[in-house]
Amino acid sequence: MSQAVPLILEVECTATQEEVERNLEATLARGYTPFMPHVGQYAGKLSICGSGPSLAKLDELTGDVLALNGALKFLLDHEVVPRHAMFWDADPVVAEFAIPHPGITYFVASRCDPAVFDRLKDCRVVVWHAGGDHKIEDFLTRRQIDEPMVLGGTPAVPRGIYLAFALG
């Protein structure tokens, strides 16, 4: 019989601690609409749309729509305007997903690259903080910023579920 071997998993981000902190500094410096006033302010059904194959089942969408990352372009291309869009990755490529539209409220993580905010400069943008990620809580505490943090894991869909839950 073979001996049990422990499985050790390490979570790594596509951005370094320094890159995330640089993005956080830029977000704070530009000023932003905080997340807290939106907590618990929504009710009803919500379809959370990631970029997987099931996104093509547009006839199954119910209630408001929350588009995550690249799902936004697909939805807009198919004449579905989501009520909300969420971006949270620190990588500059996320700016390509940030398609400006006047009918959408964008929930953008404070850790996002400044290019995301630049692309959405004339849109309704609400900033939230990603809990459990790259010591963001320590970063905010050092700056005496007391705002809620959204947990949810590494992929956008679990994070979107937590964000939606916080919204109501």
XYZ file of N, CA and C in Angstrom, residues 52-121:
210
model
N -18.336 31.546 -20.170
C -18.391 30.141 -20.564
C -19.405 29.879 -21.663
N -19.460 28.640 -22.146
C -20.359 28.269 -23.245
C -21.836 28.486 -22.946
N -22.242 28.398 -21.679
C -23.658 28.576 -21.355
C -24.127 30.006 -21.593
N -23.201 30.932 -21.786
C -23.576 32.319 -22.060
C -24.425 32.419 -23.325
N -24.236 31.499 -24.252
C -24.996 31.529 -25.510
C -26.489 31.269 -25.301
N -26.878 30.796 -24.127
C -28.293 30.519 -23.843
C -28.987 31.795 -23.377
N -29.009 32.794 -24.227
C -29.545 34.102 -23.872
C -31.017 34.048 -23.495
N -31.757 33.098 -24.045
C -33.184 32.986 -23.731
C -33.421 32.541 -22.288
N -32.389 32.096 -21.597
C -32.518 31.654 -20.208
C -32.195 32.758 -19.199
N -31.815 33.936 -19.680
C -31.520 35.027 -18.764
C -32.814 35.505 -18.116
N -32.754 35.736 -16.792
C -33.912 36.261 -16.084
C -33.487 37.410 -15.197
N -34.379 38.352 -15.032
C -34.096 39.497 -14.169
C -33.016 40.389 -14.742
N -32.382 41.115 -13.843
C -31.262 41.961 -14.250
C -30.085 41.082 -14.634
N -29.135 41.668 -15.338
C -27.963 40.915 -15.802
C -26.700 41.574 -15.263
N -25.806 40.734 -14.738
C -24.474 41.152 -14.311
C -23.476 40.470 -15.229
N -22.783 41.248 -16.058
C -21.778 40.714 -16.979
C -20.412 40.743 -16.311
N -19.681 39.647 -16.436
C -18.356 39.551 -15.857
C -17.307 39.539 -16.957
N -16.378 40.462 -16.864
C -15.243 40.523 -17.801
C -15.681 40.448 -19.252
N -15.157 39.489 -20.017
C -15.409 39.395 -21.456
C -16.838 39.088 -21.841
N -17.682 38.677 -20.901
C -19.091 38.411 -21.210
C -19.798 39.685 -21.663
N -19.313 40.823 -21.244
C -19.955 42.089 -21.610
C -20.026 42.273 -23.117
N -18.938 42.064 -23.815
C -18.923 42.239 -25.271
C -19.902 41.282 -25.944
N -19.906 40.020 -25.529
C -20.816 39.043 -26.116
C -22.266 39.493 -25.932
N -22.600 39.921 -24.736
C -23.977 40.357 -24.470
C -24.343 41.569 -25.311
N -23.482 42.565 -25.339
C -23.770 43.761 -26.142
C -23.866 43.428 -27.626
N -23.004 42.538 -28.109
C -23.059 42.114 -29.511
C -24.381 41.429 -29.846
N -25.035 40.849 -28.812
C -26.320 40.161 -29.002
C -27.489 40.997 -28.479
N -27.263 42.306 -28.418
C -28.286 43.285 -28.047
C -28.880 43.069 -26.660
N -28.075 42.531 -25.753
C -28.459 42.417 -24.352
C -27.614 43.441 -23.596
N -28.275 44.432 -23.007
C -27.562 45.439 -22.225
C -27.709 45.079 -20.753
N -26.632 44.607 -20.135
C -26.712 44.251 -18.724
C -26.907 45.499 -17.860
N -27.554 45.315 -16.730
C -27.705 46.434 -15.793
C -26.360 46.753 -15.145
N -25.556 45.697 -14.933
C -24.270 45.844 -14.259
C -23.184 45.073 -15.006
N -21.944 45.527 -14.818
C -20.776 44.777 -15.281
C -19.766 44.804 -14.143
N -18.996 43.721 -14.020
C -18.000 43.634 -12.960
C -16.642 43.276 -13.556
N -15.630 44.009 -13.117
C -14.253 43.723 -13.489
C -13.438 43.679 -12.205
N -12.488 42.718 -12.152
C -11.714 42.664 -10.911
C -10.256 42.272 -11.088
N -9.853 41.803 -12.234
C -8.464 41.392 -12.427
C -7.544 42.610 -12.510
N -6.335 42.439 -12.000
C -5.356 43.530 -11.973
C -4.630 43.713 -13.307
N -4.770 42.769 -14.206
C -4.052 42.803 -15.476
C -4.610 43.902 -16.404
N -3.746 44.638 -17.100
C -4.207 45.686 -18.011
C -5.126 45.183 -19.133
N -5.091 43.890 -19.455
C -5.943 43.360 -20.517
C -7.428 43.560 -20.205
N -7.768 43.722 -18.939
C -9.171 43.910 -18.550
C -9.755 45.164 -19.191
N -8.925 46.143 -19.486
C -9.422 47.361 -20.142
C -10.097 47.030 -21.479
N -9.662 45.960 -22.131
C -10.303 45.559 -23.388
C -11.736 45.085 -23.162
N -12.034 44.562 -21.967
C -13.387 44.101 -21.642
C -14.304 45.255 -21.263
N -13.724 46.362 -20.842
C -14.475 47.495 -20.302
C -15.050 48.339 -21.438
N -16.166 47.914 -21.956
C -16.816 48.616 -23.069
C -17.789 49.642 -22.492
N -17.562 50.924 -22.754
C -18.444 51.952 -22.201
C -19.856 51.858 -22.791
N -20.855 51.997 -21.925
C -22.261 52.021 -22.340
C -23.030 52.830 -21.299
N -23.876 53.756 -21.716
C -24.568 54.616 -20.753
C -25.596 53.886 -19.877
N -26.039 52.716 -20.265
C -27.053 52.005 -19.497
C -26.520 51.046 -18.456
N -25.213 51.018 -18.269
C -24.587 50.028 -17.381
C -23.930 50.716 -16.193
N -24.089 50.117 -15.010
C -23.298 50.511 -13.847
C -22.152 49.517 -13.741
N -20.944 50.033 -13.685
C -19.741 49.208 -13.657
C -19.220 49.094 -12.230
N -19.094 47.872 -11.744
C -18.490 47.609 -10.447
C -17.059 47.157 -10.715
N -16.109 48.035 -10.410
C -14.706 47.820 -10.751
C -13.901 47.690 -9.459
N -13.143 46.620 -9.357
C -12.319 46.412 -8.166
C -11.212 47.457 -8.105
N -10.900 47.874 -6.892
C -9.862 48.888 -6.692
C -8.509 48.417 -7.188
N -8.332 47.115 -7.336
C -7.058 46.550 -7.778
C -6.893 46.579 -9.292
N -7.930 47.006 -10.030
C -7.858 47.024 -11.499
C -6.848 48.064 -11.990
N -6.308 47.787 -13.141
C -5.345 48.679 -13.778
C -6.014 50.025 -14.098
N -5.277 51.131 -13.989
C -5.839 52.443 -14.303
C -6.454 52.530 -15.706
N -5.995 51.714 -16.643
C -6.555 51.741 -18.000
C -8.038 51.385 -18.010
N -8.484 50.546 -17.066
C -9.910 50.205 -16.973
C -10.703 51.452 -16.618
N -10.231 52.187 -15.632
C -10.910 53.412 -15.218
C -10.864 54.474 -16.315
N -9.743 54.565 -17.013
C -9.638 55.518 -18.119
C -10.665 55.209 -19.199
N -10.820 53.950 -19.509
C -11.773 53.544 -20.559
C -13.216 53.841 -20.158
N -13.503 53.800 -18.873
C -14.874 54.006 -18.379
C -15.063 55.397 -17.770
N -14.223 56.342 -18.142
C -14.189 57.643 -17.481
C -15.519 58.394 -17.505
